[in-house]
């Protein structure tokens, strides 16, 4: 893949000697780090950045602009004179650039390290539900919790239920049988007493 800045590949051309219309275009990989790293074999190649012959401290250029940025440090941004040197001469804005504060992080920290920690030094969590309720003004709040029971939970629940049912049935079945037997006996006695023999 060719970067839009042509920092990894470049197009070389050759016009034939015999015929002016013969034009040959060749796509060649760029090399960095004193020609020891070639973009055709590695996209992580980079060299120190130069602007008009001036070495920019901490900044790197290479095959892939993102890879180069991640290999860079923000050393130049901690120095006002360095910031003024990299600022274009025709920059006409009221915006003033200030140097970064050295107490926050070291100037030699790689951008990759800053990205790894999401460029956040410290998370300060301050949850204020009052602002949410004031802004949204909900009439009521509900929430639902969907949960799938695990096999162990289901197994122990079934055993618990069967154990509980066993105890309840052991207590109630004998009483129910005695009560049913009493009803049957009571009806038999009543039927015998109402039957009269006629001779």
mmCIF file of C-alpha atoms in Angstrom:
data_model
loop_
_atom_site.group_PDB
_atom_site.id
_atom_site.type_symbol
_atom_site.label_atom_id
_atom_site.label_comp_id
_atom_site.label_asym_id
_atom_site.label_seq_id
_atom_site.Cartn_x
_atom_site.Cartn_y
_atom_site.Cartn_z
ATOM 1 C CA UNK A 1 0.000 0.000 0.000
ATOM 2 C CA UNK A 2 1.369 3.397 -0.959
ATOM 3 C CA UNK A 3 0.956 6.220 1.534
ATOM 4 C CA UNK A 4 -0.587 9.456 0.297
ATOM 5 C CA UNK A 5 2.618 11.324 1.177
ATOM 6 C CA UNK A 6 4.716 8.839 -0.845
ATOM 7 C CA UNK A 7 6.835 8.305 2.257
ATOM 8 C CA UNK A 8 7.143 4.561 1.671
ATOM 9 C CA UNK A 9 7.328 4.234 -2.133
ATOM 10 C CA UNK A 10 8.254 6.697 -4.871
ATOM 11 C CA UNK A 11 7.829 6.745 -8.628
ATOM 12 C CA UNK A 12 10.970 6.941 -10.730
ATOM 13 C CA UNK A 13 10.749 7.705 -14.429
ATOM 14 C CA UNK A 14 13.039 7.100 -17.359
ATOM 15 C CA UNK A 15 12.680 8.590 -20.815
ATOM 16 C CA UNK A 16 14.141 6.425 -23.566
ATOM 17 C CA UNK A 17 17.146 7.741 -25.501
ATOM 18 C CA UNK A 18 15.985 6.729 -28.962
ATOM 19 C CA UNK A 19 12.345 7.688 -28.703
ATOM 20 C CA UNK A 20 11.017 10.592 -26.691
ATOM 21 C CA UNK A 21 7.650 8.902 -26.362
ATOM 22 C CA UNK A 22 9.123 5.911 -24.505
ATOM 23 C CA UNK A 23 8.526 6.619 -20.805
ATOM 24 C CA UNK A 24 9.173 4.028 -18.129
ATOM 25 C CA UNK A 25 7.711 4.462 -14.656
ATOM 26 C CA UNK A 26 9.117 2.393 -11.824
ATOM 27 C CA UNK A 27 7.763 2.086 -8.299
ATOM 28 C CA UNK A 28 10.661 1.887 -5.834
ATOM 29 C CA UNK A 29 10.669 1.523 -2.046
ATOM 30 C CA UNK A 30 12.134 4.316 0.040
ATOM 31 C CA UNK A 31 14.886 3.597 2.534
ATOM 32 C CA UNK A 32 15.474 5.106 5.968
ATOM 33 C CA UNK A 33 18.076 4.910 8.764
ATOM 34 C CA UNK A 34 21.052 5.529 6.442
ATOM 35 C CA UNK A 35 19.600 3.139 3.839
ATOM 36 C CA UNK A 36 19.677 0.202 6.263
ATOM 37 C CA UNK A 37 15.890 -0.134 6.440
ATOM 38 C CA UNK A 38 13.803 -0.433 3.271
ATOM 39 C CA UNK A 39 10.050 0.202 3.226
ATOM 40 C CA UNK A 40 9.561 -2.704 0.843
ATOM 41 C CA UNK A 41 10.469 -5.129 3.623
ATOM 42 C CA UNK A 42 9.314 -3.293 6.774
ATOM 43 C CA UNK A 43 6.757 -0.563 7.355
ATOM 44 C CA UNK A 44 8.397 0.388 10.673
ATOM 45 C CA UNK A 45 11.461 2.040 9.083
ATOM 46 C CA UNK A 46 12.090 5.583 10.285
ATOM 47 C CA UNK A 47 14.778 8.252 10.573
ATOM 48 C CA UNK A 48 15.062 11.522 12.502
ATOM 49 C CA UNK A 49 12.967 14.307 10.982
ATOM 50 C CA UNK A 50 14.619 17.249 9.252
ATOM 51 C CA UNK A 51 12.966 20.519 8.234
ATOM 52 C CA UNK A 52 15.033 22.588 5.796
ATOM 53 C CA UNK A 53 18.246 20.951 7.013
ATOM 54 C CA UNK A 54 17.373 21.375 10.694
ATOM 55 C CA UNK A 55 17.033 18.292 12.880
ATOM 56 C CA UNK A 56 13.701 18.298 14.761
ATOM 57 C CA UNK A 57 14.376 16.809 18.218
ATOM 58 C CA UNK A 58 12.279 13.729 18.974
ATOM 59 C CA UNK A 59 10.329 13.653 15.711
ATOM 60 C CA UNK A 60 10.760 10.840 13.198
ATOM 61 C CA UNK A 61 9.710 10.314 9.587
ATOM 62 C CA UNK A 62 9.365 6.967 7.886
ATOM 63 C CA UNK A 63 7.450 4.565 5.682
ATOM 64 C CA UNK A 64 4.176 4.833 7.519
ATOM 65 C CA UNK A 65 3.308 8.229 9.062
ATOM 66 C CA UNK A 66 1.459 6.590 11.971
ATOM 67 C CA UNK A 67 4.345 4.207 12.734
ATOM 68 C CA UNK A 68 6.770 7.144 12.616
ATOM 69 C CA UNK A 69 4.633 9.211 14.956
ATOM 70 C CA UNK A 70 4.404 6.343 17.446
ATOM 71 C CA UNK A 71 8.219 6.031 17.408
ATOM 72 C CA UNK A 72 8.611 9.787 18.026
ATOM 73 C CA UNK A 73 8.820 11.687 21.280
ATOM 74 C CA UNK A 74 7.251 15.057 22.031
ATOM 75 C CA UNK A 75 10.638 16.517 22.995
ATOM 76 C CA UNK A 76 10.330 19.481 20.635
ATOM 77 C CA UNK A 77 6.945 20.451 22.063
ATOM 78 C CA UNK A 78 8.535 21.062 25.476
ATOM 79 C CA UNK A 79 10.707 23.873 24.040
ATOM 80 C CA UNK A 80 9.234 27.181 22.798
ATOM 81 C CA UNK A 81 12.120 27.901 20.412
ATOM 82 C CA UNK A 82 11.692 24.482 18.815
ATOM 83 C CA UNK A 83 7.962 25.114 18.416
ATOM 84 C CA UNK A 84 8.713 28.442 16.728
ATOM 85 C CA UNK A 85 11.128 26.719 14.324
ATOM 86 C CA UNK A 86 8.609 24.107 13.190
ATOM 87 C CA UNK A 87 5.819 26.666 12.876
ATOM 88 C CA UNK A 88 5.468 27.837 9.246
ATOM 89 C CA UNK A 89 6.808 31.337 8.509
ATOM 90 C CA UNK A 90 3.541 32.390 6.908
ATOM 91 C CA UNK A 91 1.507 31.364 9.958
ATOM 92 C CA UNK A 92 -0.728 34.370 10.651
ATOM 93 C CA UNK A 93 -2.935 33.518 13.559
ATOM 94 C CA UNK A 94 -3.526 34.958 16.982
ATOM 95 C CA UNK A 95 -3.016 31.521 18.489
ATOM 96 C CA UNK A 96 0.062 31.320 20.674
ATOM 97 C CA UNK A 97 1.708 27.986 21.151
ATOM 98 C CA UNK A 98 3.059 27.274 24.595
ATOM 99 C CA UNK A 99 5.520 24.582 25.537
ATOM 100 C CA UNK A 100 4.241 21.484 27.292
ATOM 101 C CA UNK A 101 4.650 21.236 31.049
ATOM 102 C CA UNK A 102 7.615 19.029 32.036
ATOM 103 C CA UNK A 103 6.003 18.136 35.365
ATOM 104 C CA UNK A 104 3.267 16.209 33.569
ATOM 105 C CA UNK A 105 5.449 13.705 31.713
ATOM 106 C CA UNK A 106 9.004 13.267 30.527
ATOM 107 C CA UNK A 107 10.046 14.742 27.192
ATOM 108 C CA UNK A 108 11.693 11.439 26.241
ATOM 109 C CA UNK A 109 8.516 9.323 26.499
ATOM 110 C CA UNK A 110 7.541 7.724 23.197
ATOM 111 C CA UNK A 111 4.173 8.658 21.717
ATOM 112 C CA UNK A 112 3.435 4.898 21.639
ATOM 113 C CA UNK A 113 3.712 4.837 25.457
ATOM 114 C CA UNK A 114 1.311 7.769 25.740
ATOM 115 C CA UNK A 115 -1.163 6.077 23.403
ATOM 116 C CA UNK A 116 -0.885 2.853 25.404
ATOM 117 C CA UNK A 117 -2.126 4.670 28.500
ATOM 118 C CA UNK A 118 -4.792 6.447 26.390
ATOM 119 C CA UNK A 119 -2.995 9.757 26.921
ATOM 120 C CA UNK A 120 -4.623 10.001 30.349
ATOM 121 C CA UNK A 121 -2.418 10.584 33.356
ATOM 122 C CA UNK A 122 -5.029 9.954 36.016
ATOM 123 C CA UNK A 123 -8.727 9.120 35.917
ATOM 124 C CA UNK A 124 -10.858 11.281 38.179
ATOM 125 C CA UNK A 125 -14.287 9.728 38.486
ATOM 126 C CA UNK A 126 -16.985 12.058 39.739
ATOM 127 C CA UNK A 127 -20.456 10.568 39.359
ATOM 128 C CA UNK A 128 -23.257 13.084 39.857
ATOM 129 C CA UNK A 129 -26.675 11.609 39.257
ATOM 130 C CA UNK A 130 -28.385 14.889 40.137
ATOM 131 C CA UNK A 131 -27.190 16.449 36.870
ATOM 132 C CA UNK A 132 -28.518 13.500 34.892
ATOM 133 C CA UNK A 133 -31.939 13.645 36.529
ATOM 134 C CA UNK A 134 -32.052 17.403 36.191
ATOM 135 C CA UNK A 135 -31.210 17.242 32.476
ATOM 136 C CA UNK A 136 -33.299 14.220 31.531
ATOM 137 C CA UNK A 137 -36.105 14.602 34.079
ATOM 138 C CA UNK A 138 -37.381 11.036 33.818
ATOM 139 C CA UNK A 139 -40.829 10.262 35.236
ATOM 140 C CA UNK A 140 -39.779 6.862 36.505
ATOM 141 C CA UNK A 141 -36.820 4.528 36.239
ATOM 142 C CA UNK A 142 -36.856 0.814 35.634
ATOM 143 C CA UNK A 143 -34.202 -1.718 35.052
ATOM 144 C CA UNK A 144 -34.259 -5.352 34.151
ATOM 145 C CA UNK A 145 -31.686 -7.948 34.924
ATOM 146 C CA UNK A 146 -31.497 -10.926 32.637
ATOM 147 C CA UNK A 147 -29.498 -13.787 34.019
ATOM 148 C CA UNK A 148 -28.922 -17.299 32.843
ATOM 149 C CA UNK A 149 -28.654 -19.828 35.609
ATOM 150 C CA UNK A 150 -25.623 -22.061 35.685
ATOM 151 C CA UNK A 151 -25.766 -25.850 35.690
ATOM 152 C CA UNK A 152 -24.632 -26.050 39.305
ATOM 153 C CA UNK A 153 -27.357 -23.637 40.428
ATOM 154 C CA UNK A 154 -30.063 -25.595 38.574
ATOM 155 C CA UNK A 155 -28.779 -28.918 39.955
ATOM 156 C CA UNK A 156 -28.707 -27.719 43.572
ATOM 157 C CA UNK A 157 -32.131 -26.094 43.219
ATOM 158 C CA UNK A 158 -33.680 -29.337 41.933
ATOM 159 C CA UNK A 159 -32.102 -31.335 44.764
ATOM 160 C CA UNK A 160 -33.302 -28.752 47.274
ATOM 161 C CA UNK A 161 -36.833 -28.866 45.895
ATOM 162 C CA UNK A 162 -36.941 -32.670 45.882
ATOM 163 C CA UNK A 163 -35.587 -32.775 49.433
ATOM 164 C CA UNK A 164 -38.160 -30.254 50.585
ATOM 165 C CA UNK A 165 -40.970 -32.100 48.798
ATOM 166 C CA UNK A 166 -39.855 -35.375 50.382
ATOM 167 C CA UNK A 167 -40.051 -33.915 53.885
ATOM 168 C CA UNK A 168 -43.429 -32.288 53.232
ATOM 169 C CA UNK A 169 -44.865 -35.482 51.715
ATOM 170 C CA UNK A 170 -43.548 -37.607 54.621
ATOM 171 C CA UNK A 171 -45.442 -35.358 57.010
ATOM 172 C CA UNK A 172 -48.654 -34.864 55.046
ATOM 173 C CA UNK A 173 -49.238 -38.229 53.310
ATOM 174 C CA UNK A 174 -49.687 -40.268 56.533
ATOM 175 C CA UNK A 175 -52.097 -37.645 57.858
ATOM 176 C CA UNK A 176 -53.999 -37.595 54.555
ATOM 177 C CA UNK A 177 -54.191 -41.422 54.525
ATOM 178 C CA UNK A 178 -55.453 -41.487 58.137
ATOM 179 C CA UNK A 179 -58.028 -38.829 57.334
ATOM 180 C CA UNK A 180 -59.187 -40.711 54.198
ATOM 181 C CA UNK A 181 -59.419 -43.986 56.178
ATOM 182 C CA UNK A 182 -61.468 -42.227 58.868
ATOM 183 C CA UNK A 183 -63.892 -40.877 56.247
ATOM 184 C CA UNK A 184 -64.262 -44.323 54.641
ATOM 185 C CA UNK A 185 -64.845 -45.999 58.016
ATOM 186 C CA UNK A 186 -67.354 -43.333 59.025
ATOM 187 C CA UNK A 187 -69.370 -43.848 55.836
ATOM 188 C CA UNK A 188 -69.369 -47.639 56.241
ATOM 189 C CA UNK A 189 -70.735 -47.355 59.777
ATOM 190 C CA UNK A 190 -73.401 -44.998 58.639
ATOM 191 C CA UNK A 191 -74.468 -47.270 55.791
ATOM 192 C CA UNK A 192 -74.686 -50.291 58.157
ATOM 193 C CA UNK A 193 -76.826 -48.474 60.646
ATOM 194 C CA UNK A 194 -79.306 -47.302 58.038
ATOM 195 C CA UNK A 195 -79.791 -50.728 56.502
ATOM 196 C CA UNK A 196 -82.644 -52.574 58.257
ATOM 197 C CA UNK A 197 -83.396 -56.200 57.759
ATOM 198 C CA UNK A 198 -87.095 -57.062 57.086
ATOM 199 C CA UNK A 199 -88.092 -60.578 57.879
#
